[in-house]
Short mmCIF file of C-alpha atoms in Angstrom, two decimals:
data_model
loop_
_atom_site.label_atom_id
_atom_site.label_comp_id
_atom_site.label_asym_id
_atom_site.label_seq_id
_atom_site.Cartn_x
_atom_site.Cartn_y
_atom_site.Cartn_z
CA MET A 1 127.14 78.52 59.56
CA GLY A 2 130.15 78.35 61.78
CA GLU A 3 131.37 81.10 64.06
CA LYS A 4 134.30 81.89 61.71
CA MET A 5 134.19 82.55 57.98
CA THR A 6 136.49 80.59 55.73
CA PRO A 7 139.10 82.35 53.55
CA GLU A 8 136.93 81.54 50.52
CA ILE A 9 133.95 83.39 51.99
CA LYS A 10 136.09 86.39 52.96
CA GLN A 11 137.51 86.52 49.44
CA ARG A 12 134.00 86.39 47.95
CA ILE A 13 132.83 89.25 50.17
CA GLU A 14 135.82 91.37 49.15
CA GLN A 15 135.13 90.66 45.48
CA ILE A 16 131.50 91.75 45.80
CA ARG A 17 132.53 94.89 47.70
CA ARG A 18 134.78 95.75 44.74
CA GLY A 19 131.85 95.23 42.37
CA GLU A 20 133.28 92.00 40.95
CA VAL A 21 131.11 88.96 40.26
CA PRO A 22 132.58 85.86 41.97
CA GLU A 23 132.56 82.48 40.29
CA GLY A 24 129.16 80.83 40.68
CA TYR A 25 127.36 84.20 40.88
CA ARG A 26 125.68 86.54 38.42
CA TYR A 27 124.73 90.22 38.25
CA ILE A 28 121.00 90.78 37.86
CA ARG A 29 118.74 93.75 38.64
CA ASN A 30 121.44 95.78 40.40
CA SER A 31 122.44 92.93 42.69
CA ILE A 32 124.82 89.97 42.75
CA CYS A 33 123.31 86.58 43.57
CA PRO A 34 124.12 82.88 43.12
CA ILE A 35 123.49 81.57 39.61
CA ASP A 36 121.20 78.85 40.96
CA TRP A 37 118.89 81.37 42.68
CA THR A 38 115.74 82.43 40.84
CA MET A 39 114.47 86.00 40.52
CA LYS A 40 110.79 86.10 41.49
CA ARG A 41 108.08 88.68 42.00
CA VAL A 42 106.61 88.77 45.50
CA GLY A 43 103.22 88.31 43.84
CA ASP A 44 104.40 84.87 42.68
CA CYS A 45 105.57 83.98 46.20
CA ILE A 46 102.42 84.75 48.17
CA GLU A 47 98.72 84.02 48.30
CA GLU A 48 96.34 86.70 49.60
CA TYR A 49 93.79 85.88 52.31
CA ARG A 50 90.62 87.98 52.30
CA GLU A 51 88.28 86.49 54.90
CA ILE A 52 86.33 89.10 56.90
CA SER A 53 84.73 88.80 60.34
CA ASN A 54 83.06 91.02 62.94
CA ASP A 55 83.14 88.29 65.58
CA ILE A 56 85.15 90.23 68.16
CA GLN A 57 83.88 87.92 70.89
CA SER A 58 85.56 84.85 69.39
CA PHE A 59 88.72 86.44 67.94
CA PRO A 60 91.09 88.94 69.59
CA VAL A 61 91.70 92.17 67.63
CA TYR A 62 95.33 93.15 67.04
CA SER A 63 97.25 96.07 65.55
CA SER A 64 100.35 95.53 63.42
CA SER A 65 103.34 97.52 64.67
CA ARG A 66 107.10 97.53 64.17
CA LYS A 67 107.47 95.73 67.47
CA GLY A 68 105.11 92.98 66.39
CA LEU A 69 101.41 92.26 66.70
CA VAL A 70 99.92 94.10 69.67
CA LEU A 71 96.43 93.73 71.12
CA GLN A 72 94.40 96.72 69.96
CA SER A 73 93.30 97.45 73.53
CA GLU A 74 96.98 97.81 74.54
CA TYR A 75 98.08 99.62 71.38
CA TYR A 76 95.38 102.28 71.77
CA ASP A 77 95.63 102.48 75.57
CA GLN A 78 92.63 100.37 76.57
CA LYS A 79 90.41 101.52 73.69
CA LYS A 80 87.33 99.31 73.60
CA THR A 81 87.13 97.09 70.55
CA GLU A 82 83.93 97.56 68.58
CA GLU A 83 82.32 96.07 65.50
CA THR A 84 82.82 98.04 62.28
CA ASN A 85 80.83 98.41 59.09
CA LEU A 86 83.62 96.82 57.03
CA GLY A 87 84.48 94.18 59.60
CA TYR A 88 88.00 92.93 60.35
CA LYS A 89 90.44 90.86 58.33
CA ILE A 90 91.06 87.37 59.72
CA VAL A 91 94.73 86.40 60.09
CA PRO A 92 95.09 82.62 60.52
CA ASN A 93 97.96 81.40 62.67
CA GLY A 94 101.18 81.48 60.64
CA TYR A 95 99.88 84.04 58.14
CA VAL A 96 101.32 87.53 57.60
CA THR A 97 99.88 91.03 57.92
CA TYR A 98 101.26 94.57 57.85
CA ARG A 99 100.25 98.20 58.19
CA HIS A 100 100.22 99.49 54.61
CA MET A 101 100.95 103.16 55.44
CA SER A 102 104.21 104.63 56.76
CA ASP A 103 105.51 108.08 57.63
CA ASP A 104 109.16 107.16 56.93
CA ASP A 105 109.04 104.53 54.15
CA VAL A 106 109.56 101.68 56.63
CA PHE A 107 107.11 98.76 56.60
CA HIS A 108 107.13 95.84 59.01
CA PHE A 109 105.62 92.46 58.20
CA ASN A 110 104.36 90.41 61.15
CA ILE A 111 103.74 86.67 61.21
CA ASN A 112 100.80 85.68 63.42
CA GLN A 113 102.41 83.42 66.01
CA THR A 114 99.72 83.73 68.67
CA GLY A 115 98.63 80.13 68.24
CA GLY A 116 95.23 80.94 66.77
CA ALA A 117 93.38 83.17 64.32
CA ILE A 118 93.23 86.90 65.08
CA LEU A 119 91.51 89.97 63.63
CA VAL A 120 93.17 93.10 62.24
CA SER A 121 91.99 96.25 60.48
CA SER A 122 90.18 95.59 57.22
CA GLU A 123 92.76 97.82 55.53
CA TYR A 124 95.67 95.54 56.46
CA PRO A 125 96.73 93.11 53.71
CA VAL A 126 96.88 89.46 54.83
CA PHE A 127 98.78 86.73 53.00
CA THR A 128 100.77 83.50 53.29
CA SER A 129 103.66 82.16 51.23
CA ALA A 130 103.06 80.00 48.16
CA ASN A 131 104.73 78.31 45.19
CA GLY A 132 107.71 76.83 47.02
CA VAL A 133 108.66 79.89 49.09
CA ALA A 134 109.24 79.55 52.83
CA ILE A 135 107.64 82.25 54.96
CA GLY A 136 110.71 82.24 57.22
CA PHE A 137 112.85 83.27 54.25
CA LEU A 138 110.46 85.74 52.62
CA ILE A 139 109.59 87.89 55.65
CA PRO A 140 113.19 88.64 56.75
CA ALA A 141 113.94 89.51 53.11
CA LEU A 142 111.16 92.12 53.26
CA ASN A 143 111.67 93.40 56.81
CA ASP A 144 115.37 93.91 57.05
CA THR A 145 117.12 94.52 53.72
CA VAL A 146 118.33 97.82 52.28
CA ARG A 147 117.20 96.79 48.80
CA PHE A 148 113.57 96.46 49.91
CA ARG A 149 113.77 99.75 51.83
CA TYR A 150 114.78 101.47 48.60
CA PHE A 151 111.81 99.85 46.81
CA CYS A 152 109.48 101.23 49.51
CA ARG A 153 110.77 104.76 48.95
CA THR A 154 109.78 104.51 45.28
CA GLN A 155 106.15 103.97 46.33
CA LYS A 156 105.78 107.51 47.65
CA LEU A 157 103.53 109.48 45.30
CA GLY A 158 103.31 112.77 47.16
CA GLY A 159 101.92 113.72 50.54
CA THR A 160 103.51 112.90 53.85
CA ARG A 161 102.77 109.16 53.95
CA THR A 162 103.97 106.27 51.84
CA ARG A 163 101.39 103.64 50.92
CA LEU A 164 102.44 100.09 50.09
CA TYR A 165 99.35 98.31 48.85
CA LEU A 166 99.54 94.58 48.24
CA LYS A 167 99.34 95.08 44.46
CA ASN A 168 102.46 97.27 44.67
CA LEU A 169 104.28 94.92 47.04
CA SER A 170 103.57 92.11 44.57
CA GLN A 171 105.76 93.84 41.97
CA TYR A 172 108.91 93.69 44.12
CA ARG A 173 111.47 91.19 42.84
CA LEU A 174 113.91 89.21 44.95
CA SER A 175 116.33 86.32 44.47
CA VAL A 176 115.12 83.03 45.92
CA PRO A 177 117.14 79.82 46.48
CA CYS A 178 115.71 76.33 46.40
CA PHE A 179 113.17 75.49 49.09
CA GLN A 180 115.65 73.39 51.10
CA GLU A 181 118.13 76.26 51.31
CA GLN A 182 115.34 78.67 52.21
CA GLN A 183 114.40 76.42 55.12
CA LYS A 184 118.00 76.26 56.34
CA ILE A 185 118.33 80.06 56.17
CA ALA A 186 115.00 80.47 57.97
CA ALA A 187 116.13 78.03 60.69
CA ILE A 188 119.36 80.00 61.29
CA LEU A 189 117.50 83.31 61.54
CA THR A 190 114.78 81.77 63.74
CA THR A 191 117.45 80.45 66.11
CA GLN A 192 118.95 83.93 66.33
CA ASP A 193 115.49 85.40 66.96
CA LYS A 194 115.01 82.96 69.84
CA VAL A 195 118.33 84.04 71.37
CA ILE A 196 117.19 87.68 71.20
CA GLU A 197 113.73 86.83 72.52
CA LEU A 198 115.18 84.91 75.49
CA LYS A 199 117.46 87.79 76.43
CA GLU A 200 114.59 90.28 76.08
CA LYS A 201 112.49 88.17 78.43
CA ARG A 202 115.38 88.13 80.90
CA LEU A 203 115.60 91.92 80.58
CA VAL A 204 111.90 92.34 81.35
CA GLU A 205 112.31 90.09 84.40
CA LYS A 206 115.36 92.04 85.61
CA GLN A 207 113.44 95.29 85.20
CA ARG A 208 110.52 93.80 87.13
CA GLN A 209 112.88 92.73 89.92
CA LYS A 210 114.43 96.19 90.08
CA LYS A 211 110.99 97.80 90.25
CA TYR A 212 110.12 95.52 93.18
CA LEU A 213 113.42 96.36 94.91
CA MET A 214 112.73 100.07 94.53
CA GLN A 215 109.20 99.71 95.93
CA GLN A 216 110.53 97.83 98.94
CA LEU A 217 113.89 99.46 99.65
CA LEU A 218 113.07 103.12 98.93
CA THR A 219 110.02 103.07 101.19
CA GLY A 220 111.57 101.16 104.09
CA LYS A 221 109.16 98.24 103.69
CA LYS A 222 112.16 95.96 103.38
CA ARG A 223 115.39 96.63 105.28
CA LEU A 224 118.82 95.42 104.30
CA PRO A 225 120.59 93.15 106.85
CA GLY A 226 122.20 95.06 109.69
CA PHE A 227 120.03 98.17 109.50
CA SER A 228 117.23 99.29 111.79
CA GLY A 229 115.83 102.50 113.24
CA GLU A 230 113.25 105.00 112.06
CA TRP A 231 113.44 106.89 108.79
CA THR A 232 112.91 110.65 108.74
CA ASP A 233 110.57 112.62 106.43
CA GLU A 234 112.07 115.65 104.74
CA GLU A 235 110.90 118.04 102.04
CA LEU A 236 113.32 118.79 99.23
CA SER A 237 113.01 122.53 99.87
CA ASN A 238 114.67 122.04 103.27
CA PHE A 239 118.04 120.91 101.89
CA CYS A 240 118.08 121.45 98.11
CA GLU A 241 118.89 124.33 95.78
CA PHE A 242 116.89 124.38 92.55
CA VAL A 243 118.35 125.56 89.24
CA GLY A 244 116.29 126.02 86.11
CA GLY A 245 117.44 126.22 82.53
CA GLY A 246 116.99 128.04 79.30
CA THR A 247 117.62 127.81 75.58
CA PRO A 248 119.83 130.56 74.14
CA ASP A 249 118.74 132.10 70.85
CA THR A 250 119.80 129.50 68.28
CA HIS A 251 120.27 132.23 65.66
CA ASN A 252 122.80 134.13 67.76
CA GLN A 253 126.27 132.82 66.93
CA LEU A 254 127.71 134.48 70.05
CA PHE A 255 125.81 131.97 72.20
CA TRP A 256 126.70 128.68 70.50
CA ASN A 257 129.70 126.47 69.67
CA GLY A 258 131.43 127.37 72.91
CA SER A 259 132.91 125.08 75.59
CA ILE A 260 129.98 124.65 78.01
CA PRO A 261 127.84 121.50 77.47
CA TRP A 262 124.12 122.18 76.96
CA ILE A 263 121.42 119.50 76.89
CA SER A 264 117.69 119.24 76.24
CA SER A 265 115.27 116.62 77.52
CA ALA A 266 115.73 114.71 74.24
CA ASP A 267 119.35 114.07 75.24
CA LEU A 268 118.28 111.89 78.18
CA VAL A 269 116.79 108.39 77.95
CA MET A 270 113.81 107.40 80.07
CA ASP A 271 114.69 104.81 82.75
CA ASP A 272 118.40 105.11 81.96
CA PHE A 273 120.34 107.35 84.35
CA LYS A 274 123.66 107.17 82.49
CA SER A 275 122.75 107.85 78.86
CA ILE A 276 123.28 111.55 78.29
CA ALA A 277 124.04 112.69 74.75
CA ILE A 278 126.16 115.84 74.98
CA THR A 279 126.43 117.17 71.43
CA ARG A 280 125.80 120.90 71.80
CA PHE A 281 127.87 123.56 73.53
CA ILE A 282 127.20 127.17 74.47
CA THR A 283 129.43 130.11 75.34
CA GLN A 284 130.08 132.11 78.51
CA GLN A 285 128.06 134.93 76.94
CA ALA A 286 125.05 132.62 76.72
CA VAL A 287 125.30 131.84 80.44
CA LYS A 288 125.71 135.51 81.27
CA PHE A 289 122.99 137.00 79.09
CA THR A 290 120.31 134.28 78.73
CA GLY A 291 118.26 131.99 80.96
CA ALA A 292 120.83 129.20 80.71
CA LYS A 293 122.32 128.55 84.16
CA LEU A 294 125.39 126.50 84.99
CA CYS A 295 124.69 123.29 86.92
CA PRO A 296 127.66 121.75 88.76
CA LYS A 297 128.92 118.22 88.19
CA GLY A 298 127.04 115.76 90.40
CA CYS A 299 123.77 117.69 90.55
CA ILE A 300 120.56 115.85 89.73
CA LEU A 301 119.10 116.66 86.30
CA LEU A 302 115.32 116.30 86.49
CA VAL A 303 113.06 116.78 83.46
CA SER A 304 109.88 118.39 84.76
CA ARG A 305 108.18 119.42 81.52
CA VAL A 306 108.49 117.86 78.05
CA GLY A 307 109.78 114.35 78.66
CA VAL A 308 108.78 114.56 82.33
CA GLY A 309 110.26 111.79 84.45
CA LYS A 310 113.70 111.55 82.83
CA ILE A 311 116.46 111.89 85.38
CA ALA A 312 120.26 111.66 85.58
CA ILE A 313 123.30 112.91 87.47
CA ALA A 314 125.35 115.58 85.68
CA PRO A 315 128.65 114.00 84.55
CA THR A 316 130.25 117.44 84.30
CA ASP A 317 129.39 121.11 84.72
CA LEU A 318 126.67 121.87 82.16
CA CYS A 319 123.54 123.83 81.28
CA THR A 320 120.08 122.56 80.41
CA SER A 321 116.98 123.68 78.57
CA GLN A 322 113.95 125.15 80.33
CA ASP A 323 112.37 121.66 80.53
CA PHE A 324 114.59 120.84 83.52
CA THR A 325 114.39 121.53 87.22
CA ASN A 326 117.90 120.71 88.44
CA ILE A 327 118.67 119.89 92.05
CA ILE A 328 121.83 120.63 94.02
CA GLN A 329 122.23 119.08 97.46
CA HIS A 330 125.09 118.10 99.80
CA LYS A 331 123.25 116.38 102.64
CA HIS A 332 122.22 112.92 101.42
CA ASN A 333 123.68 110.17 99.24
CA SER A 334 123.21 111.48 95.69
CA LEU A 335 122.47 108.08 94.18
CA PHE A 336 119.89 107.28 96.86
CA LEU A 337 118.22 110.64 96.22
CA LEU A 338 118.31 110.00 92.47
CA TYR A 339 116.53 106.64 92.84
CA ALA A 340 114.04 108.06 95.35
CA LEU A 341 113.18 110.97 93.06
CA TYR A 342 112.90 108.68 90.04
CA TYR A 343 110.51 106.39 91.94
CA LEU A 344 108.42 109.35 93.13
CA MET A 345 108.36 111.03 89.71
CA ARG A 346 107.21 107.84 87.97
CA LYS A 347 104.35 107.54 90.49
CA ASN A 348 103.32 111.16 89.87
CA VAL A 349 103.52 110.82 86.09
CA LYS A 350 101.49 107.58 86.16
CA GLN A 351 98.80 109.16 88.32
CA THR A 352 98.41 112.08 85.92
CA GLN A 353 98.42 110.10 82.65
CA GLY A 354 95.43 110.93 80.51
CA SER A 355 95.03 114.42 81.97
CA ALA A 356 96.04 117.69 80.37
CA ILE A 357 99.17 117.98 82.54
CA LYS A 358 102.35 118.84 80.63
CA GLY A 359 104.73 118.43 83.51
CA ILE A 360 105.34 118.99 87.21
CA THR A 361 105.88 122.49 88.57
CA VAL A 362 108.94 123.64 90.50
CA LYS A 363 106.68 124.33 93.48
CA GLU A 364 105.43 120.74 93.45
CA ILE A 365 108.98 119.41 93.26
CA LYS A 366 110.10 121.61 96.15
CA ASN A 367 107.24 120.21 98.24
CA PHE A 368 108.17 116.59 97.52
CA SER A 369 108.54 114.76 100.83
CA LEU A 370 110.90 111.78 100.93
CA LYS A 371 111.86 109.27 103.61
CA PHE A 372 115.54 109.07 104.48
CA PRO A 373 117.42 106.45 106.52
CA THR A 374 120.97 107.03 107.76
CA ILE A 375 123.67 107.84 105.20
CA LEU A 376 125.10 104.34 105.65
CA GLU A 377 121.78 102.71 104.79
CA GLN A 378 121.22 105.12 101.90
CA THR A 379 124.60 104.10 100.49
CA ALA A 380 123.84 100.40 100.90
CA ILE A 381 120.46 100.74 99.16
CA ALA A 382 122.02 102.75 96.32
CA GLU A 383 124.64 100.03 95.84
CA VAL A 384 121.96 97.33 95.57
CA LEU A 385 119.99 99.31 92.99
CA THR A 386 123.15 100.25 91.08
CA ALA A 387 124.07 96.57 90.87
CA ALA A 388 120.61 95.86 89.45
CA ASP A 389 121.13 98.64 86.89
CA ARG A 390 124.48 97.14 85.86
CA GLU A 391 122.80 93.80 85.16
CA ILE A 392 120.11 95.55 83.11
CA ASP A 393 122.71 97.55 81.16
CA LEU A 394 124.70 94.38 80.44
CA LEU A 395 121.60 92.62 79.12
CA ARG A 396 120.77 95.62 76.91
CA GLN A 397 124.26 95.49 75.46
CA GLU A 398 123.98 91.76 74.85
CA ILE A 399 120.61 92.21 73.12
CA GLU A 400 122.04 94.92 70.87
CA GLN A 401 125.01 92.68 70.02
CA GLU A 402 122.67 89.81 69.12
CA LYS A 403 120.57 92.14 66.94
CA GLN A 404 123.69 93.31 65.13
CA LYS A 405 124.68 89.67 64.66
CA LYS A 406 121.27 88.96 63.13
CA LYS A 407 121.65 91.91 60.75
CA ALA A 408 125.03 90.56 59.63
CA LEU A 409 123.55 87.08 59.14
CA MET A 410 120.70 88.44 57.04
CA GLN A 411 123.02 90.54 54.91
CA LEU A 412 125.08 87.45 54.10
CA LEU A 413 122.39 84.75 53.93
CA LEU A 414 119.48 86.54 52.27
CA THR A 415 121.68 87.72 49.42
CA GLY A 416 123.46 84.39 48.95
CA ILE A 417 126.85 85.97 49.64
CA VAL A 418 127.30 83.15 52.13
CA ARG A 419 125.68 79.81 51.41
CA VAL A 420 124.41 77.67 54.30
CA ASN A 421 126.70 74.80 53.33
CA ASP A 422 129.83 76.93 52.84
CA ASP A 423 131.45 75.89 56.13
CA LYS A 424 130.78 72.17 55.80
#
């Protein structure tokens, strides 16, 4: 496909949006597809694989997740893999598996691309494509189309979870082009996946580089050119004012829908200092009569309880929930202090993972001791780390754009709205 759609393709899309059937297409099973595509059951497109093994010494054990196949030891936080009475399903390289239960009607099918056979839970279905169907066409048609999502919702038979057993999946019908066209569609989508994968690898590397910069620059192990001299140790309690938060009674209309922004820890994004979703507002009465306290623009918003470790700088005067310990200071460079606190908080959170801790107390935060260079060096370090953040943000935006591009490609190609030879 070319970068631009031809007038013919645009006209066809508009016709389908109006519910009209373009020339060369037909209406079948609540969808419009090319007349030369065949409607098939998934059961006619796949072949189940049922081999079982308990040989966990020879084969790695994986879990199937929405982000792909993940080693079980990583997925369950270093849980030791053990033999089971039922054994594990073998997934040969190139075969497909999926978790057959979902809390939200979403199922993700993963192709084993590890280079060798792996093991998964005995409850996971395992299959490959068959009867002239390309796996690279079938799996995107299952993973990322609205039509299949609707089919999954119909599988819910009560309870909180939806179960999509292989026998039920086999009843799903989809339109399939000839094998050659399937391969071309699969190649286009695979190319787009590789673009996304490359950018994601670059993002991981940029994040690794930033982590290294923080370890070196925020501790004084590495000095920027032109700076020297000793750093000074200082506790936060010596130069900071600490402001807590509170949640006004949500049933009291006098406290809500005012003009003062109010945020909870859910409105911040971990490792992202700029993403603050301000969607709720409280009144002056709420500030006056409840635990909500006004934090000035520029103060550091630090989540110390639920969501501990999230941090940002207030973009405006606002109030926060009780999960925050907010910091006001006028002595040091605010960005340097933000990065230093983020680095220290992540160390504290990592050290306490696995314990019963639910957060970090105000007393502990007040006793935090940080090293500070001169204001000029603080500013220079903050600029270096901010530049690294800009690169990371740009890559995140590019990845999201490429994912949106893939969604658009799938919507057009997997339905036959656009044919792979249309622009030739």
